[in-house]
């Protein structure tokens, strides 16, 4: 038990406390039926969690499943921009203290902090407990209706929000995103170890920005150095689900809010892994 314990386990971030009571998983509202929840995580920012989250949601939607994204990166949301929905605002359900998600052109349901701000560029200057509370409300106070796969786009690190998500939401598995730099290895290992500490299943690893393919000879060029994802996977006995190359069309689709029309075949194996959860 922490020296200054306030006996409120719900607000405590000391996951190693022996006196800690098991947090109760939050129930979604009665109008929401969510079958499987997958969190996309990394211990570091800038590796492409939001990209992978969006691409996996799009891929499952194209396979005929109902997808949704809960954007848990409250202070740095990027999901609305990727889908071209940054000008949308979440509306209140008539007669209820609940919100409807924003629905994309292909039917993917989204909830992000930017849908609640007057201006999308307004900063969210909140402390950890308030941010964690917002993430919980995205789960409990949004009418998701029927969802086969909900993807949770996590903020970087192993702090308040990842702890809240792992403890409060019924996570069926996580996917850890990395990039090839050697520095990222240590950060990825932190995320993997946190998931193991929280008894959250890890579906596998995805490496983003893995290489650039020469347009003339198709040779793989390792801009950030040779990949070490296989070594990390071997250390923790995890599968490598994808190595996503850097392509100009990826940035073009994301920047124009057209990610739903971006094809990334490297994620097919990850999609099959997710499909198998049903």
Phi, psi and omega in degrees: 000138179296150183299321181253043184298132177261004178060029175238087185297333181293336181251007185260138180258008180276088183290347182266000183295125182290338182268003185293132176275147182293122180294147179273135176292139180282142175271136171289163180294163188294344179269005182239130175234102185248118187281310184224141181237124180238126178262138177254117191230163168195155179278358187222148177276161174082009181265349175110029179299314182295323177297311181296318177304310183295316182295321180291320177297318179295317183295317179292325177296318179293334179279001176100007179262158179269117184252155175213155176232125171258110182276098182273001176274079189297320184270349180220055184288137178228356181300313181304319182295319182298328182263004180070028184244021185294340179270000181275155175228141180291137180254154182280138176292130184300126177080004181224154177270055183225166181240148170268140175286163171279137182247129182281176183297331180266359176101006178284133181267134184234142166223125182217155180301328181295340177284353182248353181270149177297317176234136185296340181270000177292131180284150174257103185256080183236154173277166186310310183299325179290319178298316178299322178296323179295319179298317178299319181291330175299330179278315188271331190250013177247133179276094183278340186059219184274122179227129175280312182227119172257128177255129180256114178276107187271151171286163180290159175098186182232038185262218190303310186291312176302320179297316179298314181296313181296324183275329191256332182257148180281074184288126179268345178173159176235154171241128181262127181257137179223176171227168193289342185303143181299325180302326185293334181306312181296319181294318179297318180298325177297316180295319179296316181293324177297316179299319178295320177299324183269005180058040177259126181296139177255119182284329179158186183246145173232127177259123178260157181055037188293321182194171171243132179265126179299127182291344182265313185245357179067013176291140178277124180251124185266090185299320182259019182095165182298138181298142174242017184297326180294324178295317178297316181299319180293321180301318184255008178056050181240150177279148170270113185276333181192150168236108186267123179281165174275125179228141178300325183292336179296308179298322182296315180293317181294314182297330181267005179071027186244034185295337180293342178255014178265127179258125177231089184297339180298342182268006182299318180296320177297320179297320179293325178296319179290317179304323183293347179289334182288000000 
